[in-house]
mmCIF file of C-alpha atoms in Angstrom:
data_model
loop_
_atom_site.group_PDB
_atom_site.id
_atom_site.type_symbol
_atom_site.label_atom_id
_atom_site.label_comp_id
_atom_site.label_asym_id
_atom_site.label_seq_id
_atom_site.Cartn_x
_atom_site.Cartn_y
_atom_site.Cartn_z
ATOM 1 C CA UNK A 1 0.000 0.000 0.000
ATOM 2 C CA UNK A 2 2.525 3.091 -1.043
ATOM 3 C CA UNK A 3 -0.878 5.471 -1.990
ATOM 4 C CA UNK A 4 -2.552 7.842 0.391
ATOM 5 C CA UNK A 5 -5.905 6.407 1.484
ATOM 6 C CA UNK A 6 -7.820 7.483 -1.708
ATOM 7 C CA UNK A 7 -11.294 6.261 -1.868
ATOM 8 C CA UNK A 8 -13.618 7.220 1.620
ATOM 9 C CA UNK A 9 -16.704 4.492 2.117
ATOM 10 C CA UNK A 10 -18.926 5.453 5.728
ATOM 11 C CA UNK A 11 -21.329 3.615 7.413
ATOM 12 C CA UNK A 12 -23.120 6.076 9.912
ATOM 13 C CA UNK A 13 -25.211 3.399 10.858
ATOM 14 C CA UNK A 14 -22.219 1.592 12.197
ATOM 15 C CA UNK A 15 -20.264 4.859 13.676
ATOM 16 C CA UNK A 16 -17.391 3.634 11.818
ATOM 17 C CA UNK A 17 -15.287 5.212 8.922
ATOM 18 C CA UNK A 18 -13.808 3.453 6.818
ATOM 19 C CA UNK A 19 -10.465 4.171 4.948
ATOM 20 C CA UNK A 20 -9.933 2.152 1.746
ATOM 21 C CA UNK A 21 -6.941 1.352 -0.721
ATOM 22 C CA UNK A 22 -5.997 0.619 -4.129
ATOM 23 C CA UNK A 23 -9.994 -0.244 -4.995
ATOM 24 C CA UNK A 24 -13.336 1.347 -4.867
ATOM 25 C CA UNK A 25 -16.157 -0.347 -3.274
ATOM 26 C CA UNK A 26 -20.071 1.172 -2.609
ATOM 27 C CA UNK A 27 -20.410 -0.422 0.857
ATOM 28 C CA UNK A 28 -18.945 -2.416 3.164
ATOM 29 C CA UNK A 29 -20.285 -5.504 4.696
ATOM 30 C CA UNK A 30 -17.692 -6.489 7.556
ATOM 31 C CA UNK A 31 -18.850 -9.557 8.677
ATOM 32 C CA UNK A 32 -18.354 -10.669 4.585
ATOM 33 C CA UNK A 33 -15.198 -9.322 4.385
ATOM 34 C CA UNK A 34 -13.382 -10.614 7.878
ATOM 35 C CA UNK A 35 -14.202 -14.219 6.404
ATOM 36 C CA UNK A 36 -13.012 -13.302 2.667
ATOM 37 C CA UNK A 37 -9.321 -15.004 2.662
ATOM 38 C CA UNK A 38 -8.186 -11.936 0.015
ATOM 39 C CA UNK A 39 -9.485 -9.343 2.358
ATOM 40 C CA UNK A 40 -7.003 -7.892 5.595
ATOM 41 C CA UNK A 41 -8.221 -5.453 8.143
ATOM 42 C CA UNK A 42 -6.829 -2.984 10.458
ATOM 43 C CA UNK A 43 -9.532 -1.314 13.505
ATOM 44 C CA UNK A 44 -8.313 1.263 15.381
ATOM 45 C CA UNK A 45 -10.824 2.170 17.789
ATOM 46 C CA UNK A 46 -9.433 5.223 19.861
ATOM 47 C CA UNK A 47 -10.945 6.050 23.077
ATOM 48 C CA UNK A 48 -10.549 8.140 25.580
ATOM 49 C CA UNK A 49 -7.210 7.107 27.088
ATOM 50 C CA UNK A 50 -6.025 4.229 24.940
ATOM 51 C CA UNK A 51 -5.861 3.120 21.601
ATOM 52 C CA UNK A 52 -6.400 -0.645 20.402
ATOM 53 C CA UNK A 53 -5.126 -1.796 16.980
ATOM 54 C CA UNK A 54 -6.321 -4.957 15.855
ATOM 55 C CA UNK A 55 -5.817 -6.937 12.741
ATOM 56 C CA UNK A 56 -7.189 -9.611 10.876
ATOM 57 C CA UNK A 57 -6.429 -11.727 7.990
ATOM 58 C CA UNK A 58 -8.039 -15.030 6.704
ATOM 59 C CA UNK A 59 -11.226 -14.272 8.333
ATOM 60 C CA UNK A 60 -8.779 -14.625 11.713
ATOM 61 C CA UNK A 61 -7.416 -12.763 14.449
ATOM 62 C CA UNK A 62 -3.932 -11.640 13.702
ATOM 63 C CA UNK A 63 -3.780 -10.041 17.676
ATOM 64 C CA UNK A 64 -4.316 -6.673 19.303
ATOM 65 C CA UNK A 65 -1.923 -3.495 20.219
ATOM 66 C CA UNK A 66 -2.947 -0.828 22.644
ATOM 67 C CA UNK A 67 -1.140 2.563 22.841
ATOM 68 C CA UNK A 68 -1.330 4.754 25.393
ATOM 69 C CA UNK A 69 -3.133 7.234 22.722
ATOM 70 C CA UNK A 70 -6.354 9.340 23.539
ATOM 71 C CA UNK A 71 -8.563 12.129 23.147
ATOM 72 C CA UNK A 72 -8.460 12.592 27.275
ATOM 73 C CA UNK A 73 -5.211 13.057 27.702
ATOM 74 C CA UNK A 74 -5.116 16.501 27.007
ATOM 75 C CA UNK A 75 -8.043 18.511 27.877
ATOM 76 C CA UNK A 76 -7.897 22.635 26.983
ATOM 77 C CA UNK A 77 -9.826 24.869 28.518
ATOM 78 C CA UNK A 78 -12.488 26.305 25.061
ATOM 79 C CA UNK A 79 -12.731 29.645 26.609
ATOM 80 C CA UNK A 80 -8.671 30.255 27.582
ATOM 81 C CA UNK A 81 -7.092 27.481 25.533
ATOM 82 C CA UNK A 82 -5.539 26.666 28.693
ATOM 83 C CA UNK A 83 -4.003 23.040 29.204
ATOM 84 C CA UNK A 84 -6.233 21.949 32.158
ATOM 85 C CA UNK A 85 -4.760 18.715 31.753
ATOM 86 C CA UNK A 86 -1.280 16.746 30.459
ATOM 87 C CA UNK A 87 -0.608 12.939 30.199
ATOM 88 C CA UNK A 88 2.817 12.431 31.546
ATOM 89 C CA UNK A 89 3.852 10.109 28.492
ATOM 90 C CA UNK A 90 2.016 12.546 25.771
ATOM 91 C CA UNK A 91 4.100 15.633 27.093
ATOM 92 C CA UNK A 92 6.989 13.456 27.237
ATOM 93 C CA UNK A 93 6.234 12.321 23.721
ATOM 94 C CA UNK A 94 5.924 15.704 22.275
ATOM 95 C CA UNK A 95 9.447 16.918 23.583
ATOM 96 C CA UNK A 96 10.634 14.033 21.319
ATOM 97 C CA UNK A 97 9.492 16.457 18.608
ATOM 98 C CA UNK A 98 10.275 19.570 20.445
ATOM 99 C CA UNK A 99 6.592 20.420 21.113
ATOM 100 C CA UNK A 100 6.841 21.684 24.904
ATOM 101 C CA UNK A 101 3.252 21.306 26.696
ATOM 102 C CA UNK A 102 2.812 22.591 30.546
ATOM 103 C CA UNK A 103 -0.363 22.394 32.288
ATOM 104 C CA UNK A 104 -1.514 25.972 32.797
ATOM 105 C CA UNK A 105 0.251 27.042 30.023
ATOM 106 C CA UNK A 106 -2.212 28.977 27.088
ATOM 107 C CA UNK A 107 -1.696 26.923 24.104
ATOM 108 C CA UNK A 108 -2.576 27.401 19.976
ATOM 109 C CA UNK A 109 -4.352 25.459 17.591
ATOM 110 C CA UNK A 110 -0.767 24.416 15.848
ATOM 111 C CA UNK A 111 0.510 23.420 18.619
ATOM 112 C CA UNK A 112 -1.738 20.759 19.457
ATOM 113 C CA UNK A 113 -2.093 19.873 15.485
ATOM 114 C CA UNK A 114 1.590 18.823 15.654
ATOM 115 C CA UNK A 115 1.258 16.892 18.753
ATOM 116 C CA UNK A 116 -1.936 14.942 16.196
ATOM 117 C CA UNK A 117 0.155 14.599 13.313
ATOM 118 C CA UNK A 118 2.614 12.874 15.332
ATOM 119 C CA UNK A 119 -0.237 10.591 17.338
ATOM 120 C CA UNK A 120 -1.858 9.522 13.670
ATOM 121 C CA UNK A 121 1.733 8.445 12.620
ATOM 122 C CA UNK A 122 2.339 6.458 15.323
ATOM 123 C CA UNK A 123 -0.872 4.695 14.684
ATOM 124 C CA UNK A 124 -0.005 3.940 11.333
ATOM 125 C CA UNK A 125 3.417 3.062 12.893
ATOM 126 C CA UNK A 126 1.688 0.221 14.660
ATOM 127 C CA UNK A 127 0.253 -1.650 11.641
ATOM 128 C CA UNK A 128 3.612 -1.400 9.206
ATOM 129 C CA UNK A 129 2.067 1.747 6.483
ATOM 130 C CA UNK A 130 4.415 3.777 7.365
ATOM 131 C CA UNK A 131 8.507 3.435 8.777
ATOM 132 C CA UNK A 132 9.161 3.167 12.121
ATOM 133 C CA UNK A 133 8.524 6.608 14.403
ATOM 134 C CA UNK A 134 10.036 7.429 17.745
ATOM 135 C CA UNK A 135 7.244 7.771 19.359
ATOM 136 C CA UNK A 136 5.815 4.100 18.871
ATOM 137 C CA UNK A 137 7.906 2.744 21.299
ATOM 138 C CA UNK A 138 7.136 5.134 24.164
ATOM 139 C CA UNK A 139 3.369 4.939 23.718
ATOM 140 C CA UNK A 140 3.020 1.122 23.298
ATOM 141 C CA UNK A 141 1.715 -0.630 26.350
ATOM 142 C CA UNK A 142 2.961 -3.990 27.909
ATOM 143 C CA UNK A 143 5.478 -4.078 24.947
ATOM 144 C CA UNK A 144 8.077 -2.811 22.851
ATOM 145 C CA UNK A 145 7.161 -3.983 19.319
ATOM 146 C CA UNK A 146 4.625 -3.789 16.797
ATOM 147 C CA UNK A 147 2.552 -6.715 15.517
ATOM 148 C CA UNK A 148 5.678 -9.381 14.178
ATOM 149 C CA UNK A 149 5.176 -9.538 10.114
ATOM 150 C CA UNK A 150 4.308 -7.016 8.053
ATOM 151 C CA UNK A 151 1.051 -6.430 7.371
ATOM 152 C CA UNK A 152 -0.340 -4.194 4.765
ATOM 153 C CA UNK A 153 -4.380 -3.945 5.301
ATOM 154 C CA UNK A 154 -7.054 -3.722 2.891
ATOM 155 C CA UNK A 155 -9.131 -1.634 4.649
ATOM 156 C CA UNK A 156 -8.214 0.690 8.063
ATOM 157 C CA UNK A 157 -11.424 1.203 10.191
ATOM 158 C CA UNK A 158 -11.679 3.944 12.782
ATOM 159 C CA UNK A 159 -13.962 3.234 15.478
ATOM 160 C CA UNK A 160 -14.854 4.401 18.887
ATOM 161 C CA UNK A 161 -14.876 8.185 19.648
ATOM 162 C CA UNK A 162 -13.780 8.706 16.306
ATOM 163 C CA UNK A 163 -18.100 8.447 14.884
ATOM 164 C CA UNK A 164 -18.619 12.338 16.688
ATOM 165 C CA UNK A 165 -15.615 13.688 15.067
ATOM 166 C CA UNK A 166 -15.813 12.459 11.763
ATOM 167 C CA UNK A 167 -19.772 12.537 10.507
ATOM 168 C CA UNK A 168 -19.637 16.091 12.193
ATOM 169 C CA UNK A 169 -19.526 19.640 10.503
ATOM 170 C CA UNK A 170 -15.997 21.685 10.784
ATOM 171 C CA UNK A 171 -16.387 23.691 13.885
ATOM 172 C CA UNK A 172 -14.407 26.730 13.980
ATOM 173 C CA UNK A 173 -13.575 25.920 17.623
ATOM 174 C CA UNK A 174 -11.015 22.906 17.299
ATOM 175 C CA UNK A 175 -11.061 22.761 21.328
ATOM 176 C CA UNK A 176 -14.780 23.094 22.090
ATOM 177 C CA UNK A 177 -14.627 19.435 23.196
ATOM 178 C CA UNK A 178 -11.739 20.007 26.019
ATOM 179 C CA UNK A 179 -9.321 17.576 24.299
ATOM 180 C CA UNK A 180 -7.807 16.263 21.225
ATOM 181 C CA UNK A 181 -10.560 14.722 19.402
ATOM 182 C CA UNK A 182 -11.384 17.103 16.250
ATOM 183 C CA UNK A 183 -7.973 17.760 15.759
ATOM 184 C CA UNK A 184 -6.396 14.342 15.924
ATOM 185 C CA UNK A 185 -8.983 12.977 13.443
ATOM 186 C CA UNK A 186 -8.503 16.093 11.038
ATOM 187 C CA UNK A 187 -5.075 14.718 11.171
ATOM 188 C CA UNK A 188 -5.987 11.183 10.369
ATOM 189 C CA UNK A 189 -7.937 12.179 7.575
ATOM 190 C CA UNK A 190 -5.379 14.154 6.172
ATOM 191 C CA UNK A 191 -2.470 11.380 6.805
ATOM 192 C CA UNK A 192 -0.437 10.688 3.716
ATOM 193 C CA UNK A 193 1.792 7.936 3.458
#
């Protein structure tokens, strides 16, 4: 898979979105397509302080990966943009990168975009789209690798709190929610390879 995610299929019935790769297809049926031997899948459901990846292939279980990734662990104040609240490992993460959080500190917009740019990488760290980041190993729990072969899905589904941020309208207020939410999955949705 060496193209950006190119063709968009969502199931609002489902509260899923679902990236998909090198064909087009009107719907999605997953229940068809976890037992369809051609067909491998990567769900990342992202919650509110962790992140599970998990993959199948052959209609199979190919295991899970959780990352200490979540909209939660930074919550801004909407009315003073102020960091009410810091994960130790996400501001510990973002020095990496030479973003420098503080709680009580007044942050931007920017700011917190590069500190989502880096969280959707290390996502697609975890399931072999992209080379290895230097985050992934500082926000993987109970391990320091990613899944053992390479595997190069079919289709990427986004699931969990990801539904209110992606079937809603732009809001001019990326922070209205307290956290990261709209602004990590503008970031997804913009991810090139």
């Amino acid at each position: 898979m060496n193209e950006k995610f190119v063709n968009m299929v969502i199931d609002k019935s489902e509260g899923s979105r679902f990236l998909v790769s090198d064909k087009s297809i009107d719907t999605i049926n997953l229940s068809n397509l976890s037992s369809d031997r051609q067909t491998s899948i990567a769900r990342i459901n992202i919650k509110d302080e962790v992140t599970t990846v998990c993959l199948y292939q052959n209609g199979k279980s190919k295991g899970t990966i959780s990352l200490n990734i979540g909209v939660d662990q930074v919550k801004i104040d909407s009315n003073s943009n102020t960091i009410t609240y810091l994960n130790n490992d996400i501001r510990d993460l973002a020095r990496l990168y030479n973003i420098n959080l503080q709680e009580g500190e007044i942050t931007d917009v920017d700011k917190i975009r590069g500190l989502c740019k880096i969280l959707a990488d290390i996502m697609i760290t975890t399931i072999h789209l992209n080379d290895y980041s230097w985050g992934f190993s500082k926000m993987v729990i109970n391990g320091g690798k990613s899944f053992e072969e390479d595997f190069s899905p079919n289709i990427i589904i986004f699931t969990g709190i990801a539904s209110k941020y992606i079937f809603a309208d732009k809001q001019e207020d990326a922070f209205i929610d307290g956290n990261l939410g709209m602004l990590l999955y503008q970031e997804i949705n913009n991810y090139n390879i």
